[in-house]
Amino acid sequence: MIRELPLAQHPLGDAVFSIYHTLNEKGHTAVVAGGAVRDFLLGGSPKDIDIATSATPAQVKNLFRKTVPVGQAFGVILVLVESQSIEVATFRSESSYRDGRHPEKVQWGTPEEDAARRDFTVNGLFYEPERHEIWDFVGGLKDLGDRKLRAIGRAVDRFSEDHLRILRAYRFRAQLGFAWDEELAQALSQQSALLTSVSRERVRDELLRLFTAPFRDQVVPHLVKWDVLATLFPGSDWTVDTYSRWTSIHQELALFELGRWFVRSMPQASLPDFLRHLKLSRRQVQAALAALTPWFDLHNLQKPSLGEIVDRLWDEDFRAGFLEARTTQWVNSAAGTVQRLNEAWALYQKWGPPKPDPWVKAGDLPFLQGPSLGEALRQGYWRQLEGHFQNRDEVVAWIRQNFTARAPSAG
Ligand code: ATP
Ligand code: MG
C-alpha cells in the first residue's frame, strides 16, 4: 500500500532519514518497523522510531561513526546521528524458544520472516520512507482498521514461546482500546500460569504502563477473571472490587504494587522517600501513605494497640491497604502479624459501620488538661474499641486511675 506517513514532521524524522539514506546507498533495505508504524497510522506520534534493515549488525557498525551494541545477539545496534539515537535491527527469524523468553537461535532473515516473529499483527508493519510504502505481511492494516489485537500465528504458541507477550496483550489493549481477537482472548484465558516465569522487573514495567493507560478499565476485569493477578501475586485475594477501591488513587494499583516491591527490595527506605520519586498530587500522596502504611510499617503494626489499628480502619485508604496486606503471603510470613490483623479486623466488624462515638468527651474529664487530656481521650477510646469497658463510667474510672493531673497543691 502506498501512503505517506508524517515522518518528516517527527522530532526523530531527520535522524531516521539520515540512517535510511546511508544504508540505502550501500544497497541495504531499511524500513521503519513495528510500533512506530502502528502509532503513525493511528494518527499519533510514536515516542521512539525503530529501523529494521537487511544490513548485518557488523555492517551497521561500520557504516556509522557512533554506535552502541544494545542487543547485539539480536542484531540491535543503537545508532547516534543528528544528536538523536535510533535502534537499528537486522531483519531476523527466530525459532525454538528456550526458556519462555529467549529464542534459542537468531538468524538473519527476510522482511517477511522478521514480521512473522513479531507479537501482534498491528505491531508487524513496515514503512519504506522514500517510496511511501507500507509493507504488510501479517494482515496488520486490516486489524488496525478493525481496532483488533491479533497474534501473529497461533496465539497459544506465541505465548508459550515468550510468556511476556501475555502481559503485552493486556497492556496494548489498555493503551489502544482495541478488542482482542477471539483466539487471542481464548489463549489469554488459559495461559496465565506461564506468567510465573516472567521477571519481576518486566512485570512491574508492564503493569505500570497498563495501569496508567487510558483503557485500563477494559482490561482489569480480565486480569482478575483469568487469574493474572492471582498468579503474579500469589496469596493475594484480588477482586474487581479491590481494584475499584484503588482507582480512587490515580495510578492506584501500579503504585501499590510498586510500593510492595520497593519494600521488599529496600526495607530500610521509608515510604515518603519512595513517594517522593513519583510525581503525585498531595491527595494522592496522602491516600498512598495511608494505604501503604500496613505494608511499609508492618513491624509498627505490632507496636500500636489493637484499638489504634481498629481506629484507623475507618480510613478508607488505610483499610484498603490493610485488607491487601492481610491476604498476602508476604505478610503471612511475619510471625504473629496475621493473628493481630485478624483480631483488628474482627473488632472493626463488630463495631461498625458507622464508626462508634467515644463514650468519654473532654467535658467528662475536668481533672485533666492539655496534652494529657488528649492522650487520655485517645487511649480511652482505643480501649473502648478493644472492648474493655461496659459504659462511660468505667472509661472515666480507668482514666482517673491511669492519668493523674499534675497535683495543683501538695498536702
Ligand atoms: P511501545 O514502544 O509503545 O511499547 P512498541 O510496539 O514499539 O510499543 P516495543 O516493546 O518497543 O513495542 O517493541 C518494538 C517492536 O518489537 C514491537 O512493535 C513488536 O513488533 C516487536 N516486539 C517487541 N517485543 C516483542 C515480543 N516479546 N515478541 C515479539 N515481538 C516483539
Ligand atoms: Mg517501542
XYZ file of N, CA, C and O in Angstrom, residues 140-216:
308
model
N -1.798 -6.735 9.278
C -1.866 -5.708 10.317
C -2.746 -4.527 9.953
O -3.417 -3.950 10.821
N -2.778 -4.173 8.664
C -3.582 -3.000 8.264
C -5.060 -3.231 8.509
O -5.762 -2.360 9.013
N -5.519 -4.414 8.157
C -6.936 -4.703 8.363
C -7.273 -4.659 9.861
O -8.277 -4.067 10.268
N -6.423 -5.289 10.669
C -6.691 -5.312 12.108
C -6.620 -3.915 12.729
O -7.389 -3.591 13.637
N -5.733 -3.102 12.198
C -5.653 -1.717 12.672
C -6.970 -0.998 12.366
O -7.523 -0.288 13.211
N -7.493 -1.223 11.148
C -8.774 -0.632 10.754
C -9.919 -1.139 11.616
O -10.818 -0.385 11.983
N -9.871 -2.401 11.945
C -10.935 -3.005 12.768
C -10.700 -2.797 14.262
O -11.489 -3.268 15.080
N -9.598 -2.146 14.605
C -9.207 -1.959 16.003
C -9.191 -3.292 16.756
O -9.855 -3.477 17.769
N -8.396 -4.181 16.213
C -8.333 -5.533 16.765
C -6.898 -5.935 17.065
O -6.009 -5.698 16.263
N -6.697 -6.534 18.218
C -5.378 -7.065 18.576
C -5.407 -8.559 18.287
O -6.241 -9.288 18.827
N -4.506 -8.990 17.403
C -4.485 -10.396 17.000
C -3.035 -10.872 17.005
O -2.125 -10.141 16.593
N -2.818 -12.075 17.486
C -1.452 -12.619 17.482
C -1.050 -12.942 16.054
O -1.892 -13.278 15.219
N 0.231 -12.821 15.775
C 0.757 -13.295 14.502
C 0.980 -14.793 14.682
O 1.728 -15.206 15.570
N 0.306 -15.598 13.894
C 0.355 -17.047 14.100
C -0.632 -17.456 15.178
O -1.529 -16.689 15.534
N -0.447 -18.660 15.726
C -1.382 -19.140 16.761
C -1.036 -18.525 18.119
O 0.087 -18.675 18.609
N -2.012 -17.872 18.698
C -1.767 -17.161 19.961
C -1.185 -18.099 21.016
O -0.230 -17.747 21.713
N -1.747 -19.285 21.137
C -1.281 -20.226 22.166
C 0.205 -20.504 22.005
O 0.964 -20.517 22.991
N 0.631 -20.696 20.771
C 2.048 -20.988 20.522
C 2.926 -19.781 20.813
O 3.995 -19.905 21.404
N 2.457 -18.619 20.401
C 3.282 -17.421 20.587
C 3.453 -17.082 22.063
O 4.484 -16.587 22.479
N 2.400 -17.358 22.850
C 2.500 -17.135 24.295
C 3.411 -18.184 24.949
O 4.150 -17.876 25.886
N 3.355 -19.414 24.459
C 4.230 -20.446 25.033
C 5.690 -20.133 24.751
O 6.562 -20.404 25.573
N 5.952 -19.559 23.587
C 7.321 -19.181 23.220
C 7.871 -18.113 24.147
O 8.991 -18.188 24.629
N 7.066 -17.087 24.352
C 7.530 -15.920 25.094
C 6.388 -15.472 26.002
O 5.395 -14.897 25.555
N 6.564 -15.754 27.283
C 5.457 -15.543 28.226
C 5.145 -14.069 28.463
O 4.039 -13.718 28.850
N 6.132 -13.231 28.247
C 5.903 -11.795 28.423
C 4.805 -11.283 27.476
O 4.110 -10.319 27.788
N 4.674 -11.938 26.342
C 3.664 -11.482 25.365
C 2.260 -11.477 25.964
O 1.394 -10.738 25.518
N 2.022 -12.327 26.941
C 0.702 -12.356 27.588
C 0.432 -10.987 28.220
O -0.617 -10.378 27.990
N 1.399 -10.502 28.975
C 1.217 -9.188 29.612
C 1.150 -8.088 28.565
O 0.417 -7.112 28.727
N 1.924 -8.226 27.502
C 1.876 -7.228 26.431
C 0.477 -7.154 25.805
O 0.008 -6.085 25.435
N -0.178 -8.285 25.697
C -1.532 -8.299 25.123
C -2.489 -7.467 25.987
O -3.324 -6.717 25.477
N -2.339 -7.595 27.299
C -3.182 -6.793 28.192
C -2.786 -5.318 28.098
O -3.630 -4.438 28.038
N -1.489 -5.088 28.106
C -1.004 -3.705 28.113
C -1.393 -2.967 26.834
O -1.854 -1.823 26.887
N -1.231 -3.602 25.671
C -1.580 -2.913 24.424
C -3.086 -2.639 24.356
O -3.515 -1.606 23.872
N -3.876 -3.570 24.867
C -5.315 -3.295 24.869
C -5.620 -2.088 25.756
O -6.436 -1.235 25.411
N -4.965 -2.026 26.912
C -5.180 -0.891 27.824
C -4.740 0.421 27.173
O -5.336 1.467 27.384
N -3.708 0.355 26.337
C -3.218 1.580 25.694
C -4.036 1.958 24.465
O -4.290 3.129 24.222
N -4.391 0.963 23.664
C -5.020 1.257 22.374
C -6.545 1.193 22.439
O -7.224 1.758 21.582
N -7.065 0.465 23.382
C -8.513 0.273 23.447
C -9.030 -0.682 22.390
O -10.238 -0.741 22.142
N -8.131 -1.437 21.768
C -8.558 -2.420 20.757
C -9.174 -3.634 21.441
O -8.811 -3.959 22.566
N -10.070 -4.314 20.709
C -10.593 -5.583 21.213
C -9.566 -6.681 20.928
O -8.738 -6.550 20.039
N -9.632 -7.770 21.707
C -8.814 -8.939 21.380
C -9.572 -9.795 20.373
O -10.781 -9.989 20.498
N -8.843 -10.329 19.435
C -9.452 -11.308 18.555
C -9.792 -12.538 19.405
O -9.182 -12.779 20.446
N -10.794 -13.311 18.971
C -11.342 -14.372 19.810
C -10.304 -15.417 20.203
O -10.240 -15.855 21.351
N -9.480 -15.773 19.245
C -8.460 -16.789 19.516
C -7.441 -16.274 20.542
O -6.987 -17.012 21.421
N -7.119 -15.002 20.433
C -6.177 -14.398 21.377
C -6.784 -14.397 22.784
O -6.132 -14.763 23.767
N -8.053 -13.998 22.866
C -8.728 -13.955 24.166
C -8.780 -15.349 24.782
O -8.531 -15.529 25.984
N -9.067 -16.310 23.952
C -9.118 -17.711 24.408
C -7.769 -18.116 25.028
O -7.713 -18.691 26.110
N -6.701 -17.786 24.322
C -5.362 -18.130 24.818
C -5.071 -17.397 26.130
O -4.544 -17.980 27.079
N -5.459 -16.128 26.195
C -5.227 -15.362 27.423
C -5.948 -16.006 28.602
O -5.437 -16.055 29.717
N -7.144 -16.498 28.324
C -7.940 -17.062 29.414
C -7.337 -18.366 29.931
O -7.664 -18.800 31.033
N -6.452 -18.968 29.136
C -5.939 -20.290 29.521
C -4.491 -20.315 29.972
O -4.042 -21.291 30.555
N -3.734 -19.263 29.658
C -2.288 -19.414 29.807
C -1.637 -18.566 30.904
O -0.413 -18.440 30.939
N -2.459 -18.015 31.791
C -1.892 -17.131 32.820
C -0.819 -17.806 33.665
O 0.098 -17.139 34.158
N -0.917 -19.103 33.845
C 0.050 -19.797 34.704
C 1.484 -19.590 34.225
O 2.422 -19.631 35.025
N 1.654 -19.344 32.925
C 3.005 -19.149 32.386
C 3.671 -17.908 32.963
O 4.897 -17.761 32.918
N 2.865 -16.996 33.497
C 3.416 -15.708 33.942
C 4.368 -15.837 35.124
O 5.142 -14.923 35.401
N 4.337 -16.950 35.814
C 5.229 -17.107 36.972
C 6.695 -16.998 36.552
O 7.546 -16.680 37.369
N 6.984 -17.249 35.285
C 8.397 -17.233 34.870
C 8.865 -15.858 34.387
O 10.030 -15.676 34.076
N 7.966 -14.889 34.336
C 8.372 -13.561 33.867
C 9.035 -12.799 35.028
O 8.552 -12.857 36.159
N 10.130 -12.115 34.745
C 10.870 -11.452 35.835
C 10.038 -10.336 36.466
O 9.199 -9.715 35.804
N 10.307 -10.088 37.755
C 9.535 -9.077 38.473
C 9.697 -7.700 37.837
O 8.762 -6.897 37.818
N 10.865 -7.412 37.330
C 11.093 -6.099 36.706
C 10.208 -5.924 35.481
O 9.604 -4.868 35.278
N 10.133 -6.974 34.675
C 9.272 -6.911 33.492
C 7.813 -6.758 33.878
O 7.072 -5.989 33.290
N 7.429 -7.517 34.884
C 6.042 -7.444 35.349
C 5.735 -6.026 35.812
O 4.730 -5.422 35.438
N 6.651 -5.494 36.606
C 6.449 -4.136 37.128
C 6.315 -3.135 35.988
O 5.389 -2.329 35.952
N 7.227 -3.205 35.017
C 7.191 -2.247 33.911
C 5.881 -2.357 33.125
O 5.256 -1.351 32.803
N 5.485 -3.577 32.846
C 4.258 -3.753 32.064
C 3.041 -3.284 32.862
O 2.156 -2.617 32.339
N 2.993 -3.646 34.152
C 1.830 -3.259 34.959
C 1.748 -1.748 35.124
O 0.661 -1.171 35.091
N 2.896 -1.119 35.302
C 2.887 0.336 35.447
C 2.314 0.975 34.193
O 1.518 1.916 34.264
N 2.715 0.473 33.042
C 2.202 1.038 31.791
C 0.716 0.728 31.640
O -0.073 1.579 31.251
N 0.374 -0.498 31.994
C -1.030 -0.904 31.858
C -1.941 -0.053 32.749
O -2.961 0.462 32.295
N -1.538 0.102 34.000
C -2.435 0.779 34.942
C -2.432 2.291 34.802
O -3.195 2.971 35.480
N -1.578 2.816 33.946
C -1.646 4.250 33.689
C -2.144 4.508 32.275
O -2.103 5.637 31.803
N -2.624 3.487 31.594
C -3.090 3.633 30.214
C -4.576 3.995 30.176
O -5.319 3.664 31.098
N -5.001 4.667 29.118
C -6.369 5.212 29.100
C -7.488 4.163 29.135
O -8.548 4.430 29.680
N -7.242 2.975 28.588
C -8.330 1.988 28.531
C -8.140 0.864 29.546
O -8.559 -0.258 29.333
N -7.489 1.191 30.675
C -7.163 0.125 31.625
C -8.410 -0.548 32.204
O -8.391 -1.729 32.547
